[in-house]
mmCIF file of C-alpha atoms in Angstrom:
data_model
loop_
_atom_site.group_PDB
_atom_site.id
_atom_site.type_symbol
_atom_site.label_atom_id
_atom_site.label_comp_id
_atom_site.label_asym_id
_atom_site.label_seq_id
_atom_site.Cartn_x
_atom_site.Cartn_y
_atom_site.Cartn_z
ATOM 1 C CA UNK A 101 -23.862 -6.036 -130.318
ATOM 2 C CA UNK A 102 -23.133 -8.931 -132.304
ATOM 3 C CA UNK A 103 -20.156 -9.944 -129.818
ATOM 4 C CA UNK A 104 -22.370 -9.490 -126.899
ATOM 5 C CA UNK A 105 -25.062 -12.002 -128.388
ATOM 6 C CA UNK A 106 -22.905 -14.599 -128.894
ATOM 7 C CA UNK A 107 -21.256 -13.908 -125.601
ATOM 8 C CA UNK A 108 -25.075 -14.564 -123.756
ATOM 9 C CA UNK A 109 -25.190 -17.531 -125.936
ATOM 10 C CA UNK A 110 -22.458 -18.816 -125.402
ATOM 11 C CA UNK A 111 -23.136 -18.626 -121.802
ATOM 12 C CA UNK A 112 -26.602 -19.930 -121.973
ATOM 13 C CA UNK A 113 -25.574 -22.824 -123.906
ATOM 14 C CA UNK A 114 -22.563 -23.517 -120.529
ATOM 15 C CA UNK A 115 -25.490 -23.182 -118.217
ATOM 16 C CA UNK A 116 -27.669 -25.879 -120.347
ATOM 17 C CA UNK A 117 -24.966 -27.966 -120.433
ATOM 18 C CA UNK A 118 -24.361 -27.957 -116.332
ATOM 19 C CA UNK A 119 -27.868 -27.995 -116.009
ATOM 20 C CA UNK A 120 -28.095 -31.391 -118.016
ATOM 21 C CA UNK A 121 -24.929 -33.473 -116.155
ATOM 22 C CA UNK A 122 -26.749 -36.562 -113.912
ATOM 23 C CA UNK A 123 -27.129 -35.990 -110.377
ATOM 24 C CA UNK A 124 -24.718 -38.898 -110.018
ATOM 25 C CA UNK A 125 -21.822 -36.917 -111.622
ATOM 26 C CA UNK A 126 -22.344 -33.920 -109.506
ATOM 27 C CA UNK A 127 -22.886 -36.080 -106.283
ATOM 28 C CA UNK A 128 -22.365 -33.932 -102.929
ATOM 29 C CA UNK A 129 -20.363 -35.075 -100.073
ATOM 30 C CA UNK A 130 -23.309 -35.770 -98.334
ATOM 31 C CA UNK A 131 -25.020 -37.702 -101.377
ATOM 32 C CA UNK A 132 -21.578 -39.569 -101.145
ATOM 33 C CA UNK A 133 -21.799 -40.898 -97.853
ATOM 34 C CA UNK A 134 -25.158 -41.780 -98.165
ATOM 35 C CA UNK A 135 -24.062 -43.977 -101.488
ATOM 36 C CA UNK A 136 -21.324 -45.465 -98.982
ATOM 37 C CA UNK A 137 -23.250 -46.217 -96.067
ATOM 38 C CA UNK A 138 -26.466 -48.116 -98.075
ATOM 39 C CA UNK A 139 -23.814 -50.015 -100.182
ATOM 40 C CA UNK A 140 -22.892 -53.223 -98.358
ATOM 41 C CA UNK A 141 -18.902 -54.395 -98.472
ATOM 42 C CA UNK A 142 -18.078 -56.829 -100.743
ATOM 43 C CA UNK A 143 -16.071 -59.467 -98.784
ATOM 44 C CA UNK A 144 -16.442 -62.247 -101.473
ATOM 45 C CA UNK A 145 -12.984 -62.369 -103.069
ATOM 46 C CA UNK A 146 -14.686 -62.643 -106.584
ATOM 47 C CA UNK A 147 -13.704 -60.917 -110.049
ATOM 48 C CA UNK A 148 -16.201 -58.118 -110.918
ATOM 49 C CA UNK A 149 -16.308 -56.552 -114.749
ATOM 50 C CA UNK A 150 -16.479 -52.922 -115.176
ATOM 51 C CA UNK A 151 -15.993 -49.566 -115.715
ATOM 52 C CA UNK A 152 -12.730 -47.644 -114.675
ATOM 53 C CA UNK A 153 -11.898 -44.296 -114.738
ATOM 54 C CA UNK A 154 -8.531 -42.053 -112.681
ATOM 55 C CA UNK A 155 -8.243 -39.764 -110.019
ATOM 56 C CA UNK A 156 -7.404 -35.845 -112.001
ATOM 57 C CA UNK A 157 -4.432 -34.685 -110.270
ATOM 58 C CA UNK A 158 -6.355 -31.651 -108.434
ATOM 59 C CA UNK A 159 -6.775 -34.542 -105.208
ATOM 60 C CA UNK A 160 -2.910 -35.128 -104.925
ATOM 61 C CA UNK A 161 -2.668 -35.010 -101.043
ATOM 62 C CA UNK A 162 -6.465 -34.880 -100.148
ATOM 63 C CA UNK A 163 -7.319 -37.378 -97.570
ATOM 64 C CA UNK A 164 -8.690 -41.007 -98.661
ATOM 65 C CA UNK A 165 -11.564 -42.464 -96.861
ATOM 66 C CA UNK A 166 -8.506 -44.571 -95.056
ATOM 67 C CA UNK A 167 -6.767 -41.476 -93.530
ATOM 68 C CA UNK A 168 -3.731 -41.488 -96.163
ATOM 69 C CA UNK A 169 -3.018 -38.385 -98.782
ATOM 70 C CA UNK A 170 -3.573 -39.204 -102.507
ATOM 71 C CA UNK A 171 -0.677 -40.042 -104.501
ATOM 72 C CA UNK A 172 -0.207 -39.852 -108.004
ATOM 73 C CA UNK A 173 2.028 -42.117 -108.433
ATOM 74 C CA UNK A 174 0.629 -44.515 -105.537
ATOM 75 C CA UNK A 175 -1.203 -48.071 -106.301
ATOM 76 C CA UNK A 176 -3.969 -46.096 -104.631
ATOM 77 C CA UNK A 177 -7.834 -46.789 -106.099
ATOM 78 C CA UNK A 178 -11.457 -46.375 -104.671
ATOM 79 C CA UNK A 179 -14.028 -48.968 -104.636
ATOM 80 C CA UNK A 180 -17.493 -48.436 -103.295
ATOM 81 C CA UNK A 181 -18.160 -51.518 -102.279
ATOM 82 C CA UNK A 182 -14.302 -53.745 -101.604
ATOM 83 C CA UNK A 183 -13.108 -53.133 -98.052
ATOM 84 C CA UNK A 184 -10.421 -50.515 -97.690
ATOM 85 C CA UNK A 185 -7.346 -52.510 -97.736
ATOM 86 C CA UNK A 186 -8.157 -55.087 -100.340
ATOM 87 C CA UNK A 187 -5.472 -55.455 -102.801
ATOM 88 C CA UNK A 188 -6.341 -56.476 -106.393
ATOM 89 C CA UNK A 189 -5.214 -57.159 -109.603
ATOM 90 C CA UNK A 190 -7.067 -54.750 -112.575
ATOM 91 C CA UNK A 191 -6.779 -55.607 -116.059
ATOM 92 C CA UNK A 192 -7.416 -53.843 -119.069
ATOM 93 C CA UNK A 193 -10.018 -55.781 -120.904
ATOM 94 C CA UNK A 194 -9.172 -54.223 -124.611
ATOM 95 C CA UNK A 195 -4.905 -54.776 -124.251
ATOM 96 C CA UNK A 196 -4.779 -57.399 -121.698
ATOM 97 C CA UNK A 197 -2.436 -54.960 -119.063
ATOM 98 C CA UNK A 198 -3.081 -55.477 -115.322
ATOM 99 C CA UNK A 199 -1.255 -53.548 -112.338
ATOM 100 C CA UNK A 200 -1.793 -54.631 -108.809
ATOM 101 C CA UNK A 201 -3.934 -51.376 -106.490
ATOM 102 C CA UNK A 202 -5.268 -51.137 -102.671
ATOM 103 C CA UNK A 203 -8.440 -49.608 -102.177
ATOM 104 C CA UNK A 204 -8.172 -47.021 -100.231
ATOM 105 C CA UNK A 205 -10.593 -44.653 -101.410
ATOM 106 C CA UNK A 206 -14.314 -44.959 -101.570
ATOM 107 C CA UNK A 207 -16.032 -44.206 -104.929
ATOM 108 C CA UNK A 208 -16.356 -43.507 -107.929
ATOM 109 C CA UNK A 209 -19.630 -41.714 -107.982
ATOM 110 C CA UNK A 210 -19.848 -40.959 -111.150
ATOM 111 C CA UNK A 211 -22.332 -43.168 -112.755
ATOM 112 C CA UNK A 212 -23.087 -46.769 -111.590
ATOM 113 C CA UNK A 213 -21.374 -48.692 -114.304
ATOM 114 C CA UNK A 214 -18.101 -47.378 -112.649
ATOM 115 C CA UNK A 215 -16.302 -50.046 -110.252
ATOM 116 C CA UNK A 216 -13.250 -48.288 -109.399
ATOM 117 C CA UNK A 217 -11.238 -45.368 -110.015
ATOM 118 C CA UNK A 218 -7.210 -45.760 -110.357
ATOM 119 C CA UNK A 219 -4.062 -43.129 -109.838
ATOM 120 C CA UNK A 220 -2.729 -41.978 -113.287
ATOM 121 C CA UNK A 221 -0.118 -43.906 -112.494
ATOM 122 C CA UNK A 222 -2.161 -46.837 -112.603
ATOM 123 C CA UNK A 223 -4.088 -45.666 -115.500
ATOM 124 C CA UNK A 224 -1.328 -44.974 -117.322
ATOM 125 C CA UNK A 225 0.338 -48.368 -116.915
ATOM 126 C CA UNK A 226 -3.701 -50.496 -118.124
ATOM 127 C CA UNK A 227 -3.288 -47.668 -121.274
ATOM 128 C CA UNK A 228 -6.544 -45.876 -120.099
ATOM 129 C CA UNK A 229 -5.410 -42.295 -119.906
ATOM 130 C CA UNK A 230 -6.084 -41.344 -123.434
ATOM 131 C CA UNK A 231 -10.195 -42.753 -123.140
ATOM 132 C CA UNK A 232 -9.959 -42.213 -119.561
ATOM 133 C CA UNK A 233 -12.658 -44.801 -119.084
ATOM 134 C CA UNK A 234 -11.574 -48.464 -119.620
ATOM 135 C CA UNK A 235 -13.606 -51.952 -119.638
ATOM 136 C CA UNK A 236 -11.275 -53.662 -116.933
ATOM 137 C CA UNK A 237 -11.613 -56.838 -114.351
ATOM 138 C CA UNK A 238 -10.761 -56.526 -110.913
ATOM 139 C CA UNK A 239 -9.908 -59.283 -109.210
ATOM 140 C CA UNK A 240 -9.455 -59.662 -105.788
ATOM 141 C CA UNK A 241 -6.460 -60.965 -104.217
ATOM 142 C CA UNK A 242 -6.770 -60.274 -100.570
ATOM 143 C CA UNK A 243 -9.492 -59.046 -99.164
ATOM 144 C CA UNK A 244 -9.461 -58.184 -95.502
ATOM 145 C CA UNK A 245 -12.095 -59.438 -92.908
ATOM 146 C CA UNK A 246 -13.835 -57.234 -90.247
ATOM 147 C CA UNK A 247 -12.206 -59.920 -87.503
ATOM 148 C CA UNK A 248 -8.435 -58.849 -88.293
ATOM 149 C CA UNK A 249 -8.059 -62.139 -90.569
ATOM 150 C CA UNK A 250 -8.143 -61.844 -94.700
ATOM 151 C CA UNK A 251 -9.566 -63.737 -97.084
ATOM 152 C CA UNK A 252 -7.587 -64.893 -100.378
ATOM 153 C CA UNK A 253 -9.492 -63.727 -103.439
ATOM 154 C CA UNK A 254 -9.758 -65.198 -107.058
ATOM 155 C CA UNK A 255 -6.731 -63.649 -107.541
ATOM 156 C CA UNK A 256 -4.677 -64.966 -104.672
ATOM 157 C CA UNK A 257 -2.948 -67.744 -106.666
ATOM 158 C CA UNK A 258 -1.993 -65.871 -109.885
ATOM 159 C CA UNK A 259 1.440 -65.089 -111.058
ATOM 160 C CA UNK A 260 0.710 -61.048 -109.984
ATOM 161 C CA UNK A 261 -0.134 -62.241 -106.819
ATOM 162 C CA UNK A 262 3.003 -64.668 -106.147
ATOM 163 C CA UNK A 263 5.199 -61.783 -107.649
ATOM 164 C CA UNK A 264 3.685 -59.849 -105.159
ATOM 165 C CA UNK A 265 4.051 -61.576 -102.460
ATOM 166 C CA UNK A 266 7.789 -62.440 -103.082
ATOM 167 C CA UNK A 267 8.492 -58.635 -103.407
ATOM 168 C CA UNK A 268 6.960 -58.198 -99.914
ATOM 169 C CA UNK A 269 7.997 -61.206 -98.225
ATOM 170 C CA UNK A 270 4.376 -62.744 -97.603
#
């Protein structure tokens, strides 16, 4: 009997615990959208400070919100509010690592102080997998415009972004 009272504790404390996570870490799909469609794209180029966080490797080939499968080992990130397609450069506020992503993904949803969730690649190269969360800058370097132009962003004219460019020949 003694077993089978801590079992029902033990089980009453996991329900507690579920019951007590934040809406915003549990969101729905639909909740989701809705967060997506009343948040406004950011075409302004400029650096934003905050929280980032990784994809776990259970959405390896899921669908991103721009049609493409998840990859682990892709510069893939989510942004709720940069346009899909923006490429920018994150750095790790604490060490001072960046890594160059594209959003392609909308999100995170887990709490409003998070601006963008990376690959584990990408998390693993900024030193954030341990913490998994990470103070980090993202900084725009192109940011494309609803009329099939881009704008440069604050990042356009650093060294990432002129590495970049000479790897890609643009």
């Amino acid at each position: 009997m003694n077993t089978r009272t801590k079992n029902l504790s033990l089980a009453m404390l996991a329900v507690a615990a579920l019951l007590a996570i934040p809406a915003a870490q549990a969101a729905t799909d639909a909740e989701a959208i809705a967060v997506q469609r009343a948040t406004a794209p950011d075409r302004t180029g400029k650096k934003r400070i905050g929280i980032a966080s990784y994809y776990h490797p259970m959405f390896v080939g899921r669908k991103m919100a721009d049609g493409n499968l998840f990859d682990a080992n892709g510069i893939n990130a989510a942004s709720r509010s940069l346009p899909l397609g923006t490429l920018a450069l994150v750095t790790n506020v604490e060490n001072q690592k960046s890594a160059i992503v594209r959003i392609q993904d909308r999100g995170p949803y887990a709490g409003s102080h998070r601006i963008v969730d990376l690959s584990p690649r990408i998390a693993e190269e900024l030193g954030i997998t341990h913490q998994g969360l990470a103070k980090v800058e993202v900084t725009p370097i192109v940011v494309p415009l609803p009329v099939g132009t881009a704008r440069i962003g604050e990042a356009g004219g650093t060294t990432a972004s002129t590495s970049l460019r000479a790897t890609t020949g643009g």
